[in-house]
Amino acid sequence: MKRTKTAMKTSLGYSEDHAKSGLSTTLPELETWPNQYKGYEITIDIPEYTAICPKTGLPDFGTIRIHYMPDQHCVELKSLKLYIHAYRNVGIFYENAVNRILQDFVKACRPVRATVTGEFTARGGLRSLIEARYP
């Protein structure tokens, strides 16, 4: 695909460092507990997500929703709360945050399936809804 001048202009000012920001930040470990049942689903809403835009340094706000079918383990909610609140001082784009949360969640819980949705507060007349799924 040929890049136009307009397409090139949209990426000006965004560096590879911006794009990767927050992906390797150390966050609290997600803990689990042994699941006793099969075939049910869990939805967890976290309405107090905050992070920092790596480009502007302005705060981002939103709701993170985790919907999953547990297999052998369920996530321990206090550890999830501490994990999500640790994003407060992390510079990370919405898309990266949602995918990172899914990646870390799947690594800890090994669910049958999981979906992480980020619904971010409107800024400048735009509202974003990001969704990542496993498998």
PDB file of C-alpha atoms in Angstrom:
ATOM      1  CA  MET A   1       0.000   0.000   0.000  1.00  0.00           C
ATOM      2  CA  LYS A   2       1.397   3.382  -0.985  1.00  0.00           C
ATOM      3  CA  ARG A   3       1.605   5.938   1.816  1.00  0.00           C
ATOM      4  CA  THR A   4       0.187   9.337   1.056  1.00  0.00           C
ATOM      5  CA  LYS A   5       1.429  12.601   2.494  1.00  0.00           C
ATOM      6  CA  THR A   6      -1.661  12.700   4.718  1.00  0.00           C
ATOM      7  CA  ALA A   7      -0.967   9.218   6.098  1.00  0.00           C
ATOM      8  CA  MET A   8       2.634  10.143   6.867  1.00  0.00           C
ATOM      9  CA  LYS A   9       1.568  13.317   8.653  1.00  0.00           C
ATOM     10  CA  THR A  10      -0.666  11.394  11.050  1.00  0.00           C
ATOM     11  CA  SER A  11       2.308   9.605  12.561  1.00  0.00           C
ATOM     12  CA  LEU A  12       4.503  12.688  13.002  1.00  0.00           C
ATOM     13  CA  GLY A  13       5.378  13.246  16.608  1.00  0.00           C
ATOM     14  CA  TYR A  14       4.695   9.640  17.618  1.00  0.00           C
ATOM     15  CA  SER A  15       7.847   7.652  18.196  1.00  0.00           C
ATOM     16  CA  GLU A  16       8.507   3.952  18.641  1.00  0.00           C
ATOM     17  CA  ASP A  17       9.012   4.780  22.339  1.00  0.00           C
ATOM     18  CA  HIS A  18       5.464   6.182  22.502  1.00  0.00           C
ATOM     19  CA  ALA A  19       4.115   3.056  20.806  1.00  0.00           C
ATOM     20  CA  LYS A  20       5.898   0.697  23.230  1.00  0.00           C
ATOM     21  CA  SER A  21       5.340   2.784  26.348  1.00  0.00           C
ATOM     22  CA  GLY A  22       4.007   0.776  29.287  1.00  0.00           C
ATOM     23  CA  LEU A  23       4.394  -2.633  27.677  1.00  0.00           C
ATOM     24  CA  SER A  24       7.327  -3.693  29.836  1.00  0.00           C
ATOM     25  CA  THR A  25       6.376  -1.820  33.020  1.00  0.00           C
ATOM     26  CA  THR A  26       6.502  -4.036  36.115  1.00  0.00           C
ATOM     27  CA  LEU A  27       3.015  -4.402  37.587  1.00  0.00           C
ATOM     28  CA  PRO A  28       1.716  -6.293  40.640  1.00  0.00           C
ATOM     29  CA  GLU A  29       1.235 -10.021  40.107  1.00  0.00           C
ATOM     30  CA  LEU A  30      -2.263 -11.355  39.487  1.00  0.00           C
ATOM     31  CA  GLU A  31      -3.088 -14.085  41.977  1.00  0.00           C
ATOM     32  CA  THR A  32      -5.570 -16.928  41.512  1.00  0.00           C
ATOM     33  CA  TRP A  33      -7.485 -19.469  43.542  1.00  0.00           C
ATOM     34  CA  PRO A  34      -8.578 -23.018  42.550  1.00  0.00           C
ATOM     35  CA  ASN A  35     -11.869 -23.129  40.656  1.00  0.00           C
ATOM     36  CA  GLN A  36     -14.412 -25.657  41.966  1.00  0.00           C
ATOM     37  CA  TYR A  37     -16.901 -25.659  39.049  1.00  0.00           C
ATOM     38  CA  LYS A  38     -16.919 -25.849  35.253  1.00  0.00           C
ATOM     39  CA  GLY A  39     -18.938 -24.232  32.494  1.00  0.00           C
ATOM     40  CA  TYR A  40     -19.800 -20.850  33.977  1.00  0.00           C
ATOM     41  CA  GLU A  41     -18.689 -17.298  33.152  1.00  0.00           C
ATOM     42  CA  ILE A  42     -17.544 -14.339  35.217  1.00  0.00           C
ATOM     43  CA  THR A  43     -17.766 -10.632  34.367  1.00  0.00           C
ATOM     44  CA  ILE A  44     -15.758  -8.101  36.359  1.00  0.00           C
ATOM     45  CA  ASP A  45     -16.313  -4.357  35.846  1.00  0.00           C
ATOM     46  CA  ILE A  46     -13.569  -1.993  36.955  1.00  0.00           C
ATOM     47  CA  PRO A  47     -14.930   1.563  36.549  1.00  0.00           C
ATOM     48  CA  GLU A  48     -11.916   3.385  38.004  1.00  0.00           C
ATOM     49  CA  TYR A  49      -9.170   2.661  35.445  1.00  0.00           C
ATOM     50  CA  THR A  50      -6.679   5.480  35.005  1.00  0.00           C
ATOM     51  CA  ALA A  51      -3.393   5.760  33.134  1.00  0.00           C
ATOM     52  CA  ILE A  52      -1.292   8.437  31.460  1.00  0.00           C
ATOM     53  CA  CYS A  53      -1.173   9.198  27.742  1.00  0.00           C
ATOM     54  CA  PRO A  54       2.471   8.606  26.760  1.00  0.00           C
ATOM     55  CA  LYS A  55       2.331  11.393  24.155  1.00  0.00           C
ATOM     56  CA  THR A  56       0.621  14.215  26.055  1.00  0.00           C
ATOM     57  CA  GLY A  57       1.137  13.207  29.689  1.00  0.00           C
ATOM     58  CA  LEU A  58      -2.582  13.817  30.314  1.00  0.00           C
ATOM     59  CA  PRO A  59      -4.606  11.353  32.385  1.00  0.00           C
ATOM     60  CA  ASP A  60      -6.856   8.797  30.697  1.00  0.00           C
ATOM     61  CA  PHE A  61      -9.972   7.446  32.418  1.00  0.00           C
ATOM     62  CA  GLY A  62     -12.175   4.495  31.636  1.00  0.00           C
ATOM     63  CA  THR A  63     -13.867   1.270  32.596  1.00  0.00           C
ATOM     64  CA  ILE A  64     -12.175  -2.083  32.111  1.00  0.00           C
ATOM     65  CA  ARG A  65     -14.453  -5.110  31.763  1.00  0.00           C
ATOM     66  CA  ILE A  66     -13.070  -8.636  32.014  1.00  0.00           C
ATOM     67  CA  HIS A  67     -15.379 -11.438  30.927  1.00  0.00           C
ATOM     68  CA  TYR A  68     -14.037 -14.958  31.174  1.00  0.00           C
ATOM     69  CA  MET A  69     -14.810 -18.636  31.535  1.00  0.00           C
ATOM     70  CA  PRO A  70     -12.489 -20.048  34.192  1.00  0.00           C
ATOM     71  CA  ASP A  71     -10.810 -23.401  33.817  1.00  0.00           C
ATOM     72  CA  GLN A  72      -8.620 -24.492  36.760  1.00  0.00           C
ATOM     73  CA  HIS A  73      -8.229 -21.032  38.366  1.00  0.00           C
ATOM     74  CA  CYS A  74     -10.194 -17.849  39.077  1.00  0.00           C
ATOM     75  CA  VAL A  75      -8.568 -14.461  39.511  1.00  0.00           C
ATOM     76  CA  GLU A  76      -8.323 -13.196  43.083  1.00  0.00           C
ATOM     77  CA  LEU A  77     -10.131  -9.842  43.080  1.00  0.00           C
ATOM     78  CA  LYS A  78      -7.900  -7.894  45.467  1.00  0.00           C
ATOM     79  CA  SER A  79      -4.837  -8.712  43.363  1.00  0.00           C
ATOM     80  CA  LEU A  80      -6.766  -7.635  40.241  1.00  0.00           C
ATOM     81  CA  LYS A  81      -7.698  -4.361  41.924  1.00  0.00           C
ATOM     82  CA  LEU A  82      -4.053  -3.671  42.852  1.00  0.00           C
ATOM     83  CA  TYR A  83      -2.922  -4.652  39.340  1.00  0.00           C
ATOM     84  CA  ILE A  84      -5.403  -2.304  37.606  1.00  0.00           C
ATOM     85  CA  HIS A  85      -4.714   0.589  39.981  1.00  0.00           C
ATOM     86  CA  ALA A  86      -0.984   0.268  39.237  1.00  0.00           C
ATOM     87  CA  TYR A  87      -1.708   1.609  35.735  1.00  0.00           C
ATOM     88  CA  ARG A  88      -2.405   5.001  37.316  1.00  0.00           C
ATOM     89  CA  ASN A  89       1.187   6.183  36.786  1.00  0.00           C
ATOM     90  CA  VAL A  90       1.918   4.208  33.614  1.00  0.00           C
ATOM     91  CA  GLY A  91       2.214   5.935  30.254  1.00  0.00           C
ATOM     92  CA  ILE A  92       0.342   3.589  27.894  1.00  0.00           C
ATOM     93  CA  PHE A  93      -2.055   3.889  24.957  1.00  0.00           C
ATOM     94  CA  TYR A  94      -5.606   2.497  25.337  1.00  0.00           C
ATOM     95  CA  GLU A  95      -5.013  -0.259  22.810  1.00  0.00           C
ATOM     96  CA  ASN A  96      -1.814  -1.420  24.499  1.00  0.00           C
ATOM     97  CA  ALA A  97      -3.397  -1.354  27.952  1.00  0.00           C
ATOM     98  CA  VAL A  98      -6.325  -3.564  26.936  1.00  0.00           C
ATOM     99  CA  ASN A  99      -4.051  -6.062  25.183  1.00  0.00           C
ATOM    100  CA  ARG A 100      -1.538  -6.063  28.041  1.00  0.00           C
ATOM    101  CA  ILE A 101      -4.306  -6.676  30.601  1.00  0.00           C
ATOM    102  CA  LEU A 102      -5.579  -9.616  28.536  1.00  0.00           C
ATOM    103  CA  GLN A 103      -2.061 -11.024  28.142  1.00  0.00           C
ATOM    104  CA  ASP A 104      -1.316 -10.806  31.876  1.00  0.00           C
ATOM    105  CA  PHE A 105      -4.762 -12.159  32.803  1.00  0.00           C
ATOM    106  CA  VAL A 106      -4.443 -15.181  30.513  1.00  0.00           C
ATOM    107  CA  LYS A 107      -0.932 -15.888  31.788  1.00  0.00           C
ATOM    108  CA  ALA A 108      -2.172 -15.908  35.400  1.00  0.00           C
ATOM    109  CA  CYS A 109      -5.546 -17.671  35.058  1.00  0.00           C
ATOM    110  CA  ARG A 110      -5.306 -19.811  31.915  1.00  0.00           C
ATOM    111  CA  PRO A 111      -9.064 -19.406  31.267  1.00  0.00           C
ATOM    112  CA  VAL A 112     -11.064 -21.333  28.690  1.00  0.00           C
ATOM    113  CA  ARG A 113     -11.756 -17.968  27.065  1.00  0.00           C
ATOM    114  CA  ALA A 114     -11.520 -14.312  28.012  1.00  0.00           C
ATOM    115  CA  THR A 115     -12.427 -10.893  26.668  1.00  0.00           C
ATOM    116  CA  VAL A 116     -11.064  -7.610  27.991  1.00  0.00           C
ATOM    117  CA  THR A 117     -12.923  -4.455  27.009  1.00  0.00           C
ATOM    118  CA  GLY A 118     -11.777  -0.930  27.695  1.00  0.00           C
ATOM    119  CA  GLU A 119     -14.396   1.799  27.467  1.00  0.00           C
ATOM    120  CA  PHE A 120     -12.569   5.091  27.720  1.00  0.00           C
ATOM    121  CA  THR A 121     -13.989   8.465  28.679  1.00  0.00           C
ATOM    122  CA  ALA A 122     -14.572  10.916  25.855  1.00  0.00           C
ATOM    123  CA  ARG A 123     -11.847  13.447  25.205  1.00  0.00           C
ATOM    124  CA  GLY A 124     -12.109  16.051  22.457  1.00  0.00           C
ATOM    125  CA  GLY A 125     -15.436  14.626  21.322  1.00  0.00           C
ATOM    126  CA  LEU A 126     -14.073  11.095  20.771  1.00  0.00           C
ATOM    127  CA  ARG A 127     -14.811   8.019  22.845  1.00  0.00           C
ATOM    128  CA  SER A 128     -12.910   4.757  22.377  1.00  0.00           C
ATOM    129  CA  LEU A 129     -14.027   1.175  22.966  1.00  0.00           C
ATOM    130  CA  ILE A 130     -11.206  -1.375  22.689  1.00  0.00           C
ATOM    131  CA  GLU A 131     -11.748  -5.149  22.876  1.00  0.00           C
ATOM    132  CA  ALA A 132      -9.212  -7.983  22.944  1.00  0.00           C
ATOM    133  CA  ARG A 133     -10.078 -11.696  23.055  1.00  0.00           C
ATOM    134  CA  TYR A 134      -8.476 -14.996  23.979  1.00  0.00           C
ATOM    135  CA  PRO A 135      -8.126 -17.412  22.275  1.00  0.00           C
TER     136      PRO A 135
END
